[in-house]
Amino acid sequence: MRYKNKIEIPTKLFYSFKTEESLKCNIEMVIDSEKIYNKKEIQEQKNLNTFVKNLQFTFSINPDGEISIFDKNKIEIKNEKIIKKIKRTTQFKKASQKLSISLKEKFKEKDEFFMSIYSQTPSLRTKNEFEKISNSFEIPDLYKKKEFEPKKPTIKDAELELKEIAKSKFPFNLFKNFLKQRKEFIQKNLQSVYEDNLKIWNQKKEKFDENEEYLYKNSLELNKKSKKNKQYIEDALKNTNIEIWIEYILENLKLPYNLKMSYEYSNNTVYGDILTPCEEELPQNRVNILKSGKASVKSKLKKDYKYLYLYSTLGTAIYIAGVIFNVSPHIENIILSGLDRKTNEFHYSIDFDRLTFMKLKIDKLTPIEAIYLFKNNANILSTYTMKPIKPLE
């Protein structure tokens, strides 16, 4: 990559399709035991007191379209004889069809996730909007921690408490030395009551102080963030430290794959090289549902995959451009070029200008169509293959 500033934007946790586990689907169903076991087996179970009329099973489909069966304890059933009988039931056939449809939907969501980054391209802020934000910006005050109000219990407090208890426990009585009984009761329990009161007070104070510290730290974090954002808005209007703020904004993006980029800012223009994603990072397979209701998982048709890759790659470039334009109203042009990770060849180069970008109708155009509104160097074939090109300067 050609430019001095380097940044890597890792895949964020919200991308749930990174693990094959997330593509699994489960359905629970109950099957009559008579459809699985013969009369002899059922009688044996009854004799052993283990017979259950309605058996609960969980059917699970994996990303390859294979269905596994688990018992009520979530232990996979391996007995081929029982598996065959279960698969002959109406419940299994219904579950198989539902699981296949669910798997197909998950694969579809996975494709749409990669394509959706383009639709998240932000509208551009004008200089007036930056100025409004600057004028209305307020930095919140730091939270002032409060003192724990209840007084620390003393031995005297415990004595007064015990005196009241002693009065009801040992009431006035002419025939008993009730005063002596009260005194002995107080002396016997004084230390333990004092220690219990002190322990409870310390626990409440500790909890109170923890909450106050939490509120203070939250306000401190918000205060720092607000100061930084205020400084950012001021710099954006002054056209200073733009490269620093580009990194600050980009490193908080959420993308479906790791993005590596180099960039520079000069004469109101951002120059950037983006490493295009590895093919392995995009969805490779598709799901068809057979007449039997079973899911058939196969590799995508080459043209379909190329379209997804091209749509996602160009959509990401347009999204990145929109984000960078919003770093400062002084950014007039952004020249982004896509560099293939494996061949080290450039596959697209687009000169986004602010005026045209502000008129861009994301909901009306695909990213493949949108790039032709701008000065570009891209050689895209009808098969959605990108040929190597010379990047714009």
Short mmCIF file of C-alpha atoms in Angstrom, two decimals:
data_model
loop_
_atom_site.label_atom_id
_atom_site.label_comp_id
_atom_site.label_asym_id
_atom_site.label_seq_id
_atom_site.Cartn_x
_atom_site.Cartn_y
_atom_site.Cartn_z
CA MET A 1 0.00 0.00 0.00
CA ARG A 2 1.32 3.39 -1.04
CA TYR A 3 0.45 5.82 1.75
CA LYS A 4 2.10 6.61 5.08
CA ASN A 5 -0.86 6.20 7.46
CA LYS A 6 -1.84 2.56 8.02
CA ILE A 7 -4.96 1.26 9.73
CA GLU A 8 -6.52 -2.15 10.25
CA ILE A 9 -10.20 -2.41 11.07
CA PRO A 10 -10.88 -5.86 12.55
CA THR A 11 -14.18 -7.68 12.21
CA LYS A 12 -16.43 -6.61 15.08
CA LEU A 13 -18.19 -9.11 17.35
CA PHE A 14 -21.61 -8.23 15.96
CA TYR A 15 -20.71 -10.28 12.88
CA SER A 16 -22.26 -13.55 14.03
CA PHE A 17 -21.59 -15.54 10.87
CA LYS A 18 -17.87 -15.88 11.55
CA THR A 19 -18.44 -19.21 13.29
CA GLU A 20 -19.98 -22.25 11.64
CA GLU A 21 -21.80 -22.85 14.94
CA SER A 22 -23.98 -19.80 14.24
CA LEU A 23 -25.37 -21.47 11.09
CA LYS A 24 -26.80 -24.43 13.00
CA CYS A 25 -30.59 -24.69 13.44
CA ASN A 26 -32.44 -26.77 16.04
CA ILE A 27 -36.02 -28.01 16.43
CA GLU A 28 -37.48 -29.99 19.34
CA MET A 29 -40.27 -32.52 18.72
CA VAL A 30 -42.09 -35.34 20.54
CA ILE A 31 -42.51 -38.79 18.95
CA ASP A 32 -44.68 -41.68 20.15
CA SER A 33 -42.35 -44.42 21.42
CA GLU A 34 -44.47 -47.07 19.64
CA LYS A 35 -43.19 -45.69 16.31
CA ILE A 36 -39.62 -46.37 17.36
CA TYR A 37 -39.68 -49.48 19.54
CA ASN A 38 -41.43 -52.84 18.90
CA LYS A 39 -43.78 -54.48 21.41
CA LYS A 40 -41.04 -56.61 22.91
CA GLU A 41 -38.76 -53.62 23.48
CA ILE A 42 -41.60 -51.61 24.99
CA GLN A 43 -42.49 -54.47 27.37
CA GLU A 44 -38.85 -54.74 28.46
CA GLN A 45 -38.83 -51.01 29.20
CA LYS A 46 -42.03 -51.34 31.21
CA ASN A 47 -40.55 -54.20 33.22
CA LEU A 48 -37.53 -52.02 34.01
CA ASN A 49 -39.77 -49.05 34.79
CA THR A 50 -38.03 -46.97 32.10
CA PHE A 51 -40.87 -46.76 29.57
CA VAL A 52 -41.82 -43.28 28.37
CA LYS A 53 -44.81 -42.90 26.06
CA ASN A 54 -43.80 -39.62 24.43
CA LEU A 55 -40.12 -39.27 23.60
CA GLN A 56 -38.54 -35.86 23.18
CA PHE A 57 -35.92 -35.36 20.47
CA THR A 58 -33.91 -32.43 19.18
CA PHE A 59 -33.12 -32.30 15.46
CA SER A 60 -30.15 -30.19 14.45
CA ILE A 61 -28.96 -29.26 10.96
CA ASN A 62 -25.34 -28.23 10.38
CA PRO A 63 -23.95 -25.90 7.66
CA ASP A 64 -23.48 -28.90 5.34
CA GLY A 65 -27.21 -29.71 5.49
CA GLU A 66 -26.71 -32.85 7.59
CA ILE A 67 -29.26 -33.54 10.33
CA SER A 68 -28.27 -35.01 13.70
CA ILE A 69 -30.72 -36.36 16.29
CA PHE A 70 -30.34 -35.86 20.05
CA ASP A 71 -32.28 -37.33 22.96
CA LYS A 72 -33.83 -35.33 25.81
CA ASN A 73 -30.42 -35.20 27.53
CA LYS A 74 -28.87 -33.61 24.40
CA ILE A 75 -26.86 -36.79 23.72
CA GLU A 76 -26.56 -37.59 20.01
CA ILE A 77 -28.23 -40.82 18.96
CA LYS A 78 -25.81 -43.11 17.10
CA ASN A 79 -27.92 -46.29 16.90
CA GLU A 80 -28.59 -46.68 13.14
CA LYS A 81 -31.67 -48.83 13.72
CA ILE A 82 -33.34 -46.16 15.88
CA ILE A 83 -32.23 -43.36 13.53
CA LYS A 84 -33.90 -45.10 10.56
CA LYS A 85 -37.16 -45.48 12.49
CA ILE A 86 -37.11 -41.84 13.59
CA LYS A 87 -36.47 -40.69 10.02
CA ARG A 88 -39.58 -42.57 8.86
CA THR A 89 -41.84 -40.58 11.20
CA THR A 90 -44.00 -37.64 10.11
CA GLN A 91 -42.41 -35.53 12.85
CA PHE A 92 -38.94 -36.00 11.42
CA LYS A 93 -40.06 -35.16 7.89
CA LYS A 94 -41.70 -31.96 9.11
CA ALA A 95 -38.64 -31.06 11.17
CA SER A 96 -36.32 -31.77 8.25
CA GLN A 97 -38.27 -29.43 5.98
CA LYS A 98 -38.37 -26.64 8.59
CA LEU A 99 -34.66 -27.01 9.31
CA SER A 100 -33.82 -26.87 5.62
CA ILE A 101 -35.82 -23.66 5.19
CA SER A 102 -34.17 -22.15 8.28
CA LEU A 103 -30.71 -23.05 6.98
CA LYS A 104 -31.49 -21.49 3.60
CA GLU A 105 -32.64 -18.31 5.36
CA LYS A 106 -29.44 -18.17 7.41
CA PHE A 107 -27.31 -18.50 4.29
CA LYS A 108 -29.38 -15.75 2.68
CA GLU A 109 -28.87 -13.52 5.73
CA LYS A 110 -25.17 -14.19 5.51
CA ASP A 111 -25.07 -12.94 1.90
CA GLU A 112 -27.24 -9.94 2.72
CA PHE A 113 -24.99 -9.04 5.63
CA PHE A 114 -22.01 -8.63 3.31
CA MET A 115 -24.09 -6.66 0.84
CA SER A 116 -25.71 -4.45 3.49
CA ILE A 117 -22.57 -2.44 4.26
CA TYR A 118 -23.29 -0.34 1.15
CA SER A 119 -26.78 0.56 2.37
CA GLN A 120 -25.24 1.93 5.58
CA THR A 121 -23.38 4.65 3.65
CA PRO A 122 -24.08 7.86 5.62
CA SER A 123 -25.56 11.08 4.28
CA LEU A 124 -22.93 13.81 4.13
CA ARG A 125 -22.84 16.63 6.68
CA THR A 126 -22.57 20.17 5.42
CA LYS A 127 -20.34 22.85 6.90
CA ASN A 128 -23.45 24.46 8.45
CA GLU A 129 -24.26 21.19 10.20
CA PHE A 130 -20.73 20.98 11.60
CA GLU A 131 -21.07 24.57 12.86
CA LYS A 132 -24.43 23.81 14.48
CA ILE A 133 -22.92 20.82 16.27
CA SER A 134 -19.98 22.96 17.40
CA ASN A 135 -22.21 25.75 18.72
CA SER A 136 -24.54 23.41 20.59
CA PHE A 137 -21.82 21.15 21.98
CA GLU A 138 -21.82 20.84 25.76
CA ILE A 139 -19.33 18.95 27.88
CA PRO A 140 -21.07 17.23 30.81
CA ASP A 141 -19.84 17.99 34.33
CA LEU A 142 -18.02 15.36 36.33
CA TYR A 143 -20.19 13.52 38.81
CA LYS A 144 -19.53 14.59 42.40
CA LYS A 145 -19.34 11.57 44.65
CA LYS A 146 -21.62 11.68 47.68
CA GLU A 147 -20.73 10.71 51.22
CA PHE A 148 -22.48 7.76 52.86
CA GLU A 149 -24.99 9.48 55.14
CA PRO A 150 -25.87 6.92 57.86
CA LYS A 151 -23.57 7.39 60.86
CA LYS A 152 -21.16 4.67 61.83
CA PRO A 153 -22.73 2.61 64.64
CA THR A 154 -21.16 2.88 68.10
CA ILE A 155 -21.20 0.71 71.20
CA LYS A 156 -23.58 3.26 72.72
CA ASP A 157 -26.03 2.75 69.82
CA ALA A 158 -25.97 -1.00 70.44
CA GLU A 159 -26.61 -0.43 74.17
CA LEU A 160 -29.64 1.80 73.50
CA GLU A 161 -30.98 -0.77 71.04
CA LEU A 162 -30.61 -3.56 73.60
CA LYS A 163 -32.25 -1.48 76.33
CA GLU A 164 -35.41 -1.23 74.25
CA ILE A 165 -35.35 -4.96 73.58
CA ALA A 166 -34.71 -5.69 77.25
CA LYS A 167 -37.73 -3.61 78.32
CA SER A 168 -40.08 -5.77 76.29
CA LYS A 169 -38.23 -8.99 77.12
CA PHE A 170 -38.09 -8.33 80.87
CA PRO A 171 -41.08 -6.15 81.81
CA PHE A 172 -41.73 -4.67 85.26
CA ASN A 173 -42.32 -7.45 87.79
CA LEU A 174 -42.55 -7.10 91.60
CA PHE A 175 -41.59 -10.72 92.14
CA LYS A 176 -38.53 -10.81 89.87
CA ASN A 177 -35.34 -8.75 89.74
CA PHE A 178 -36.17 -7.51 86.23
CA LEU A 179 -33.54 -4.73 86.36
CA LYS A 180 -30.80 -7.27 86.95
CA GLN A 181 -32.12 -9.43 84.13
CA ARG A 182 -32.10 -6.46 81.76
CA LYS A 183 -28.54 -5.55 82.74
CA GLU A 184 -27.27 -9.09 82.28
CA PHE A 185 -29.04 -9.37 78.91
CA ILE A 186 -27.44 -6.12 77.70
CA GLN A 187 -23.96 -7.09 78.90
CA LYS A 188 -24.23 -10.53 77.33
CA ASN A 189 -25.31 -9.29 73.89
CA LEU A 190 -23.69 -5.86 73.68
CA GLN A 191 -20.50 -6.81 71.82
CA SER A 192 -22.19 -9.13 69.32
CA VAL A 193 -24.96 -6.62 68.49
CA TYR A 194 -22.39 -3.87 68.05
CA GLU A 195 -20.29 -6.05 65.73
CA ASP A 196 -23.36 -7.09 63.70
CA ASN A 197 -24.47 -3.47 63.33
CA LEU A 198 -20.98 -2.46 62.29
CA LYS A 199 -20.78 -5.30 59.75
CA ILE A 200 -24.13 -4.33 58.17
CA TRP A 201 -23.11 -0.66 58.07
CA ASN A 202 -19.79 -1.51 56.40
CA GLN A 203 -21.54 -3.67 53.80
CA LYS A 204 -24.02 -0.92 52.95
CA LYS A 205 -21.26 1.69 52.83
CA GLU A 206 -19.12 -0.50 50.57
CA LYS A 207 -22.02 -1.02 48.17
CA PHE A 208 -22.85 2.70 48.23
CA ASP A 209 -19.22 3.70 47.59
CA GLU A 210 -18.92 1.20 44.73
CA ASN A 211 -21.98 2.70 43.07
CA GLU A 212 -20.65 6.23 43.55
CA GLU A 213 -17.32 5.21 42.04
CA TYR A 214 -19.14 3.63 39.09
CA LEU A 215 -21.14 6.82 38.49
CA TYR A 216 -17.98 8.91 38.74
CA LYS A 217 -15.99 6.76 36.33
CA ASN A 218 -18.86 6.77 33.84
CA SER A 219 -19.07 10.55 33.99
CA LEU A 220 -15.28 10.82 33.66
CA GLU A 221 -15.34 8.62 30.56
CA LEU A 222 -18.20 10.64 29.09
CA ASN A 223 -16.42 13.87 29.95
CA LYS A 224 -13.21 12.75 28.21
CA LYS A 225 -15.10 11.48 25.18
CA SER A 226 -17.07 14.72 24.93
CA LYS A 227 -13.90 16.80 25.12
CA LYS A 228 -12.33 14.68 22.41
CA ASN A 229 -15.41 14.97 20.20
CA LYS A 230 -15.51 18.73 20.74
CA GLN A 231 -11.85 18.96 19.75
CA TYR A 232 -12.63 16.83 16.70
CA ILE A 233 -15.46 19.14 15.57
CA GLU A 234 -13.24 22.21 16.06
CA ASP A 235 -10.39 20.61 14.09
CA ALA A 236 -12.79 19.50 11.36
CA LEU A 237 -13.95 23.10 10.89
CA LYS A 238 -10.37 24.41 10.96
CA ASN A 239 -9.18 21.67 8.58
CA THR A 240 -6.45 20.57 11.00
CA ASN A 241 -5.31 17.13 12.24
CA ILE A 242 -7.56 15.49 9.63
CA GLU A 243 -5.42 12.38 9.26
CA ILE A 244 -5.59 11.77 13.02
CA TRP A 245 -9.38 12.12 13.03
CA ILE A 246 -9.76 9.85 10.00
CA GLU A 247 -8.07 7.09 12.02
CA TYR A 248 -10.19 7.91 15.08
CA ILE A 249 -13.41 7.56 13.07
CA LEU A 250 -12.39 4.52 10.99
CA GLU A 251 -11.14 2.42 13.91
CA ASN A 252 -14.66 2.39 15.38
CA LEU A 253 -16.37 1.05 12.26
CA LYS A 254 -18.17 -2.29 12.14
CA LEU A 255 -17.34 -4.29 9.05
CA PRO A 256 -18.04 -7.90 8.01
CA TYR A 257 -14.38 -8.63 7.31
CA ASN A 258 -10.94 -7.35 8.30
CA LEU A 259 -10.08 -4.21 6.37
CA LYS A 260 -6.56 -2.92 5.90
CA MET A 261 -6.02 0.55 4.49
CA SER A 262 -3.33 3.18 3.98
CA TYR A 263 -4.17 6.85 3.48
CA GLU A 264 -2.91 10.43 3.33
CA TYR A 265 -4.58 13.85 3.30
CA SER A 266 -3.32 16.67 1.12
CA ASN A 267 -4.91 19.73 -0.52
CA ASN A 268 -8.42 18.81 0.65
CA THR A 269 -8.09 15.33 -0.89
CA VAL A 270 -7.83 11.96 0.85
CA TYR A 271 -5.81 9.33 -0.99
CA GLY A 272 -6.35 5.75 0.10
CA ASP A 273 -5.49 2.17 -0.80
CA ILE A 274 -7.81 -0.56 0.48
CA LEU A 275 -6.83 -4.23 0.55
CA THR A 276 -9.75 -6.10 -0.99
CA PRO A 277 -11.09 -8.99 1.13
CA CYS A 278 -9.81 -12.53 0.80
CA GLU A 279 -12.23 -14.73 -1.10
CA GLU A 280 -12.38 -17.07 1.90
CA GLU A 281 -13.91 -14.28 3.99
CA LEU A 282 -17.08 -14.17 1.88
CA PRO A 283 -19.83 -16.84 1.87
CA GLN A 284 -18.88 -19.69 -0.46
CA ASN A 285 -21.99 -21.87 -0.41
CA ARG A 286 -25.68 -21.76 -1.26
CA VAL A 287 -28.66 -23.86 -0.17
CA ASN A 288 -31.28 -25.45 -2.42
CA ILE A 289 -34.27 -27.33 -1.02
CA LEU A 290 -34.99 -30.60 -2.81
CA LYS A 291 -38.48 -31.99 -3.49
CA SER A 292 -38.00 -34.26 -0.50
CA GLY A 293 -37.61 -31.16 1.68
CA LYS A 294 -33.94 -31.91 2.32
CA ALA A 295 -31.35 -29.14 2.13
CA SER A 296 -28.70 -29.45 -0.56
CA VAL A 297 -25.62 -27.35 0.22
CA LYS A 298 -23.37 -26.66 -2.73
CA SER A 299 -20.78 -24.14 -3.82
CA LYS A 300 -22.18 -20.91 -5.24
CA LEU A 301 -22.29 -20.57 -9.01
CA LYS A 302 -19.11 -18.76 -10.04
CA LYS A 303 -21.04 -15.79 -11.45
CA ASP A 304 -23.17 -15.46 -8.29
CA TYR A 305 -20.07 -15.50 -6.11
CA LYS A 306 -18.29 -12.96 -8.31
CA TYR A 307 -21.34 -10.67 -8.08
CA LEU A 308 -21.43 -10.93 -4.27
CA TYR A 309 -17.69 -10.25 -4.06
CA LEU A 310 -17.87 -7.26 -6.42
CA TYR A 311 -20.99 -5.83 -4.75
CA SER A 312 -19.48 -6.15 -1.29
CA THR A 313 -16.04 -4.82 -2.30
CA LEU A 314 -17.31 -1.74 -4.14
CA GLY A 315 -20.06 -1.21 -1.55
CA THR A 316 -17.45 -1.12 1.20
CA ALA A 317 -15.37 1.43 -0.75
CA ILE A 318 -18.40 3.72 -1.13
CA TYR A 319 -19.29 3.28 2.56
CA ILE A 320 -15.69 4.12 3.61
CA ALA A 321 -15.75 7.19 1.35
CA GLY A 322 -19.00 8.40 2.97
CA VAL A 323 -17.54 7.96 6.44
CA ILE A 324 -14.35 9.85 5.52
CA PHE A 325 -16.27 12.72 3.87
CA ASN A 326 -18.03 13.20 7.21
CA VAL A 327 -14.72 13.63 9.02
CA SER A 328 -14.48 17.23 7.77
CA PRO A 329 -16.50 19.51 5.45
CA HIS A 330 -13.18 20.58 3.94
CA ILE A 331 -12.61 17.17 2.33
CA GLU A 332 -13.52 17.73 -1.31
CA ASN A 333 -12.28 14.52 -2.92
CA ILE A 334 -11.47 10.96 -1.86
CA ILE A 335 -9.50 8.75 -4.21
CA LEU A 336 -9.77 5.12 -3.15
CA SER A 337 -8.06 2.24 -4.92
CA GLY A 338 -8.63 -1.46 -4.27
CA LEU A 339 -5.50 -3.61 -3.98
CA ASP A 340 -5.75 -7.38 -4.33
CA ARG A 341 -4.17 -9.13 -1.32
CA LYS A 342 -2.81 -12.04 -3.31
CA THR A 343 -1.67 -10.55 -6.64
CA ASN A 344 -0.81 -7.07 -5.36
CA GLU A 345 -2.65 -5.65 -8.40
CA PHE A 346 -5.14 -2.80 -8.30
CA HIS A 347 -8.68 -3.76 -9.32
CA TYR A 348 -10.51 -0.45 -9.01
CA SER A 349 -9.70 3.22 -8.47
CA ILE A 350 -12.44 5.80 -7.86
CA ASP A 351 -12.26 9.58 -7.40
CA PHE A 352 -15.25 10.43 -5.20
CA ASP A 353 -16.08 14.13 -5.26
CA ARG A 354 -18.21 15.62 -2.48
CA LEU A 355 -20.76 17.32 -4.74
CA THR A 356 -21.63 14.14 -6.66
CA PHE A 357 -21.54 12.02 -3.50
CA MET A 358 -24.11 14.28 -1.82
CA LYS A 359 -26.51 13.55 -4.69
CA LEU A 360 -25.89 9.79 -4.61
CA LYS A 361 -29.11 7.75 -4.23
CA ILE A 362 -27.98 4.65 -2.39
CA ASP A 363 -31.46 3.11 -2.50
CA LYS A 364 -31.72 3.54 -6.28
CA LEU A 365 -28.33 2.27 -7.46
CA THR A 366 -26.17 -0.76 -6.83
CA PRO A 367 -22.54 0.01 -5.92
CA ILE A 368 -21.55 -1.40 -9.32
CA GLU A 369 -23.73 1.26 -10.97
CA ALA A 370 -22.82 4.00 -8.48
CA ILE A 371 -19.07 4.04 -9.18
CA TYR A 372 -19.73 5.16 -12.77
CA LEU A 373 -21.12 8.47 -11.48
CA PHE A 374 -17.55 9.32 -10.47
CA LYS A 375 -14.26 9.54 -12.30
CA ASN A 376 -12.92 5.99 -12.06
CA ASN A 377 -10.61 3.41 -13.47
CA ALA A 378 -12.29 0.03 -13.27
CA ASN A 379 -12.43 -2.78 -15.80
CA ILE A 380 -15.44 -4.89 -14.82
CA LEU A 381 -16.45 -7.71 -17.14
CA SER A 382 -19.99 -9.00 -17.69
CA THR A 383 -19.03 -11.98 -15.50
CA TYR A 384 -18.42 -9.49 -12.63
CA THR A 385 -14.69 -10.14 -12.74
CA MET A 386 -12.39 -7.17 -12.05
CA LYS A 387 -9.35 -6.94 -14.30
CA PRO A 388 -6.11 -5.28 -13.13
CA ILE A 389 -5.95 -1.51 -13.69
CA LYS A 390 -3.63 1.43 -13.12
CA PRO A 391 -4.76 3.43 -10.07
CA LEU A 392 -5.69 7.10 -10.25
CA GLU A 393 -3.17 9.53 -8.82
#
